[in-house]
Amino acid sequence: MDIVVLAGGLSSERDVSFKSGEMVAKALRAKGHRALVLDVFMGYSDKECDITDIFEHSEENSVKIETIPSEAPDIKAIIASRPDQSPSFFGPNVIKICQKADIVFMALHGGDGESGKVQAALDLYGVKYTGNDYVSSAIAMDKNMTKEFFKRAGVPVPEGKSLKKADRKDFVFESFPCIVKPNCGGSSIGVTIVESAAELDAALDAAFEWEDEVVVEQFIKGREFSDGVIEGKALPVIEIAPKQGFYDYKNKYAAGSAVETCPAEISEKATQAMQDYAEKAFKALGLTTYARMDFMMDADENIYCLEANTLPGMTPTSLLPQEAAVTGINFEDLCEYLIQVSLKKYN
């Protein structure tokens, strides 16, 4: 198959997306496919290569990244560096190249790539892609809306409030410690644990730097877990234990910053409960292909579902691939499997 691995974009997870894209493309090439890593925002100029034969040399024509930087990308600088300065989110020839592919593997994280907007555009252009449809993607991207869907499905969530930038002046929150985070962000960028009312303003400033709506919710002290779901069936639970602090951007992507254990070393009762909640959450959001749910569990084994990731990280050491590996599915087979699962929505 000729496959576009769509990555990059303009989210705070741009660099992470490139690493996912690079590893997915490598895995798909090992399975005999011609996979091209394409930056959805920068696109591909006709001056670089005749796109008629772009898949003939897909590896040479792919975007490449050495490592994930320790700091989130400067989005304004990236926008300013685009040669054509078009107002379109899609870079030159992106749609044309996607239309030439048999399927687009969505390696985008956060922003427009995970919010359903890119999926909706690809639908209009008749392009097949991996992952969920635009409606369920849009719901899952909104943390506040996601929590409402979870509550209706009987999935426990932390108590909290949503706050828009325009309403900040009248905002009151009296339960501390709490956690402040952008409503649609990922990779823990803009997230702050707040111990007292005196720290709240600075935390709101940090979150509002990324978007105009934030979530302020109770901080759950305990252990952090994640559980992937493919076609409605939960994978083994994985525990994430940062060596210092919490599971922020640095601890997620700096080698050796966290200990990840799969299957998680918790009671059978807690494991079953978390997997049940993951499957309920998946169904509640209308997801059909694959996703990953993040959880916290306190000392009394009370479980709280934090959010859903509809395009989870895809490197061999990312959480979803680690969970799949425990069931006997290696990374190359997983990438192939996710394509086959995603193609079912077109049958």
PDB file of N, CA, C and O in Angstrom, residues 96-129:
ATOM      1  N   LYS A  96      -3.471  16.773  -2.188  1.00  0.00           N
ATOM      2  CA  LYS A  96      -3.191  16.025  -3.421  1.00  0.00           C
ATOM      3  C   LYS A  96      -2.419  14.735  -3.123  1.00  0.00           C
ATOM      4  O   LYS A  96      -2.715  13.669  -3.674  1.00  0.00           O
ATOM      5  N   ILE A  97      -1.424  14.823  -2.255  1.00  0.00           N
ATOM      6  CA  ILE A  97      -0.622  13.643  -1.922  1.00  0.00           C
ATOM      7  C   ILE A  97      -1.465  12.642  -1.129  1.00  0.00           C
ATOM      8  O   ILE A  97      -1.392  11.430  -1.361  1.00  0.00           O
ATOM      9  N   CYS A  98      -2.279  13.127  -0.209  1.00  0.00           N
ATOM     10  CA  CYS A  98      -3.161  12.234   0.560  1.00  0.00           C
ATOM     11  C   CYS A  98      -4.139  11.507  -0.352  1.00  0.00           C
ATOM     12  O   CYS A  98      -4.454  10.326  -0.147  1.00  0.00           O
ATOM     13  N   GLN A  99      -4.632  12.196  -1.373  1.00  0.00           N
ATOM     14  CA  GLN A  99      -5.563  11.563  -2.315  1.00  0.00           C
ATOM     15  C   GLN A  99      -4.894  10.472  -3.144  1.00  0.00           C
ATOM     16  O   GLN A  99      -5.567   9.565  -3.641  1.00  0.00           O
ATOM     17  N   LYS A 100      -3.577  10.541  -3.293  1.00  0.00           N
ATOM     18  CA  LYS A 100      -2.851   9.530  -4.046  1.00  0.00           C
ATOM     19  C   LYS A 100      -2.590   8.270  -3.204  1.00  0.00           C
ATOM     20  O   LYS A 100      -2.266   7.216  -3.743  1.00  0.00           O
ATOM     21  N   ALA A 101      -2.718   8.394  -1.878  1.00  0.00           N
ATOM     22  CA  ALA A 101      -2.431   7.277  -0.979  1.00  0.00           C
ATOM     23  C   ALA A 101      -3.615   6.328  -0.865  1.00  0.00           C
ATOM     24  O   ALA A 101      -4.767   6.712  -1.095  1.00  0.00           O
ATOM     25  N   ASP A 102      -3.323   5.099  -0.475  1.00  0.00           N
ATOM     26  CA  ASP A 102      -4.392   4.138  -0.190  1.00  0.00           C
ATOM     27  C   ASP A 102      -5.051   4.459   1.145  1.00  0.00           C
ATOM     28  O   ASP A 102      -6.238   4.202   1.335  1.00  0.00           O
ATOM     29  N   ILE A 103      -4.270   4.987   2.076  1.00  0.00           N
ATOM     30  CA  ILE A 103      -4.802   5.410   3.372  1.00  0.00           C
ATOM     31  C   ILE A 103      -3.810   6.385   3.995  1.00  0.00           C
ATOM     32  O   ILE A 103      -2.612   6.355   3.699  1.00  0.00           O
ATOM     33  N   VAL A 104      -4.321   7.259   4.860  1.00  0.00           N
ATOM     34  CA  VAL A 104      -3.486   8.176   5.634  1.00  0.00           C
ATOM     35  C   VAL A 104      -3.405   7.652   7.060  1.00  0.00           C
ATOM     36  O   VAL A 104      -4.439   7.426   7.698  1.00  0.00           O
ATOM     37  N   PHE A 105      -2.179   7.440   7.534  1.00  0.00           N
ATOM     38  CA  PHE A 105      -2.005   7.035   8.935  1.00  0.00           C
ATOM     39  C   PHE A 105      -1.869   8.326   9.750  1.00  0.00           C
ATOM     40  O   PHE A 105      -0.928   9.077   9.586  1.00  0.00           O
ATOM     41  N   MET A 106      -2.824   8.546  10.643  1.00  0.00           N
ATOM     42  CA  MET A 106      -2.863   9.782  11.425  1.00  0.00           C
ATOM     43  C   MET A 106      -1.882   9.696  12.587  1.00  0.00           C
ATOM     44  O   MET A 106      -2.154   9.061  13.608  1.00  0.00           O
ATOM     45  N   ALA A 107      -0.727  10.356  12.428  1.00  0.00           N
ATOM     46  CA  ALA A 107       0.261  10.423  13.500  1.00  0.00           C
ATOM     47  C   ALA A 107       0.247  11.792  14.163  1.00  0.00           C
ATOM     48  O   ALA A 107       1.159  12.135  14.911  1.00  0.00           O
ATOM     49  N   LEU A 108      -0.777  12.579  13.869  1.00  0.00           N
ATOM     50  CA  LEU A 108      -0.931  13.897  14.486  1.00  0.00           C
ATOM     51  C   LEU A 108      -1.348  13.742  15.948  1.00  0.00           C
ATOM     52  O   LEU A 108      -2.047  12.796  16.306  1.00  0.00           O
ATOM     53  N   HIS A 109      -0.913  14.672  16.788  1.00  0.00           N
ATOM     54  CA  HIS A 109      -1.314  14.681  18.191  1.00  0.00           C
ATOM     55  C   HIS A 109      -1.778  16.078  18.564  1.00  0.00           C
ATOM     56  O   HIS A 109      -1.111  17.068  18.254  1.00  0.00           O
ATOM     57  N   GLY A 110      -2.929  16.158  19.242  1.00  0.00           N
ATOM     58  CA  GLY A 110      -3.415  17.440  19.715  1.00  0.00           C
ATOM     59  C   GLY A 110      -3.845  18.372  18.585  1.00  0.00           C
ATOM     60  O   GLY A 110      -3.853  18.010  17.412  1.00  0.00           O
ATOM     61  N   GLY A 111      -4.222  19.595  18.966  1.00  0.00           N
ATOM     62  CA  GLY A 111      -4.570  20.621  17.989  1.00  0.00           C
ATOM     63  C   GLY A 111      -5.621  20.179  16.986  1.00  0.00           C
ATOM     64  O   GLY A 111      -6.478  19.351  17.259  1.00  0.00           O
ATOM     65  N   ASP A 112      -5.520  20.739  15.783  1.00  0.00           N
ATOM     66  CA  ASP A 112      -6.498  20.427  14.742  1.00  0.00           C
ATOM     67  C   ASP A 112      -6.417  18.969  14.297  1.00  0.00           C
ATOM     68  O   ASP A 112      -7.384  18.420  13.793  1.00  0.00           O
ATOM     69  N   GLY A 113      -5.265  18.331  14.490  1.00  0.00           N
ATOM     70  CA  GLY A 113      -5.099  16.955  14.043  1.00  0.00           C
ATOM     71  C   GLY A 113      -5.875  15.943  14.844  1.00  0.00           C
ATOM     72  O   GLY A 113      -6.235  14.883  14.332  1.00  0.00           O
ATOM     73  N   GLU A 114      -6.147  16.259  16.121  1.00  0.00           N
ATOM     74  CA  GLU A 114      -6.866  15.304  16.964  1.00  0.00           C
ATOM     75  C   GLU A 114      -8.270  15.786  17.303  1.00  0.00           C
ATOM     76  O   GLU A 114      -9.046  15.069  17.930  1.00  0.00           O
ATOM     77  N   SER A 115      -8.606  16.992  16.867  1.00  0.00           N
ATOM     78  CA  SER A 115      -9.894  17.593  17.228  1.00  0.00           C
ATOM     79  C   SER A 115     -11.021  17.217  16.275  1.00  0.00           C
ATOM     80  O   SER A 115     -12.162  17.609  16.485  1.00  0.00           O
ATOM     81  N   GLY A 116     -10.702  16.499  15.210  1.00  0.00           N
ATOM     82  CA  GLY A 116     -11.725  16.118  14.242  1.00  0.00           C
ATOM     83  C   GLY A 116     -11.740  16.986  12.998  1.00  0.00           C
ATOM     84  O   GLY A 116     -12.357  16.625  11.993  1.00  0.00           O
ATOM     85  N   LYS A 117     -11.047  18.136  13.028  1.00  0.00           N
ATOM     86  CA  LYS A 117     -11.069  19.042  11.874  1.00  0.00           C
ATOM     87  C   LYS A 117     -10.373  18.439  10.656  1.00  0.00           C
ATOM     88  O   LYS A 117     -10.887  18.504   9.534  1.00  0.00           O
ATOM     89  N   VAL A 118      -9.207  17.860  10.867  1.00  0.00           N
ATOM     90  CA  VAL A 118      -8.498  17.235   9.746  1.00  0.00           C
ATOM     91  C   VAL A 118      -9.285  16.037   9.234  1.00  0.00           C
ATOM     92  O   VAL A 118      -9.412  15.818   8.022  1.00  0.00           O
ATOM     93  N   GLN A 119      -9.846  15.261  10.164  1.00  0.00           N
ATOM     94  CA  GLN A 119     -10.649  14.100   9.761  1.00  0.00           C
ATOM     95  C   GLN A 119     -11.840  14.528   8.903  1.00  0.00           C
ATOM     96  O   GLN A 119     -12.156  13.877   7.898  1.00  0.00           O
ATOM     97  N   ALA A 120     -12.504  15.616   9.295  1.00  0.00           N
ATOM     98  CA  ALA A 120     -13.653  16.105   8.519  1.00  0.00           C
ATOM     99  C   ALA A 120     -13.222  16.545   7.124  1.00  0.00           C
ATOM    100  O   ALA A 120     -13.907  16.271   6.128  1.00  0.00           O
ATOM    101  N   ALA A 121     -12.079  17.218   7.040  1.00  0.00           N
ATOM    102  CA  ALA A 121     -11.577  17.660   5.733  1.00  0.00           C
ATOM    103  C   ALA A 121     -11.238  16.463   4.848  1.00  0.00           C
ATOM    104  O   ALA A 121     -11.577  16.444   3.653  1.00  0.00           O
ATOM    105  N   LEU A 122     -10.595  15.466   5.422  1.00  0.00           N
ATOM    106  CA  LEU A 122     -10.248  14.272   4.644  1.00  0.00           C
ATOM    107  C   LEU A 122     -11.503  13.548   4.167  1.00  0.00           C
ATOM    108  O   LEU A 122     -11.537  13.012   3.048  1.00  0.00           O
ATOM    109  N   ASP A 123     -12.538  13.536   5.008  1.00  0.00           N
ATOM    110  CA  ASP A 123     -13.816  12.948   4.588  1.00  0.00           C
ATOM    111  C   ASP A 123     -14.348  13.649   3.340  1.00  0.00           C
ATOM    112  O   ASP A 123     -14.812  13.011   2.395  1.00  0.00           O
ATOM    113  N   LEU A 124     -14.289  14.977   3.338  1.00  0.00           N
ATOM    114  CA  LEU A 124     -14.807  15.749   2.209  1.00  0.00           C
ATOM    115  C   LEU A 124     -14.031  15.478   0.925  1.00  0.00           C
ATOM    116  O   LEU A 124     -14.591  15.534  -0.170  1.00  0.00           O
ATOM    117  N   TYR A 125     -12.746  15.190   1.075  1.00  0.00           N
ATOM    118  CA  TYR A 125     -11.911  14.913  -0.098  1.00  0.00           C
ATOM    119  C   TYR A 125     -11.870  13.425  -0.451  1.00  0.00           C
ATOM    120  O   TYR A 125     -11.157  13.015  -1.363  1.00  0.00           O
ATOM    121  N   GLY A 126     -12.633  12.608   0.279  1.00  0.00           N
ATOM    122  CA  GLY A 126     -12.696  11.186  -0.033  1.00  0.00           C
ATOM    123  C   GLY A 126     -11.429  10.421   0.314  1.00  0.00           C
ATOM    124  O   GLY A 126     -11.109   9.410  -0.316  1.00  0.00           O
ATOM    125  N   VAL A 127     -10.706  10.898   1.325  1.00  0.00           N
ATOM    126  CA  VAL A 127      -9.454  10.270   1.730  1.00  0.00           C
ATOM    127  C   VAL A 127      -9.689   9.367   2.944  1.00  0.00           C
ATOM    128  O   VAL A 127     -10.282   9.806   3.938  1.00  0.00           O
ATOM    129  N   LYS A 128      -9.230   8.140   2.876  1.00  0.00           N
ATOM    130  CA  LYS A 128      -9.339   7.216   4.008  1.00  0.00           C
ATOM    131  C   LYS A 128      -8.211   7.493   5.000  1.00  0.00           C
ATOM    132  O   LYS A 128      -7.092   7.823   4.608  1.00  0.00           O
ATOM    133  N   TYR A 129      -8.516   7.318   6.293  1.00  0.00           N
ATOM    134  CA  TYR A 129      -7.521   7.602   7.327  1.00  0.00           C
ATOM    135  C   TYR A 129      -7.714   6.681   8.529  1.00  0.00           C
ATOM    136  O   TYR A 129      -8.794   6.120   8.739  1.00  0.00           O
TER     137      TYR A 129
END
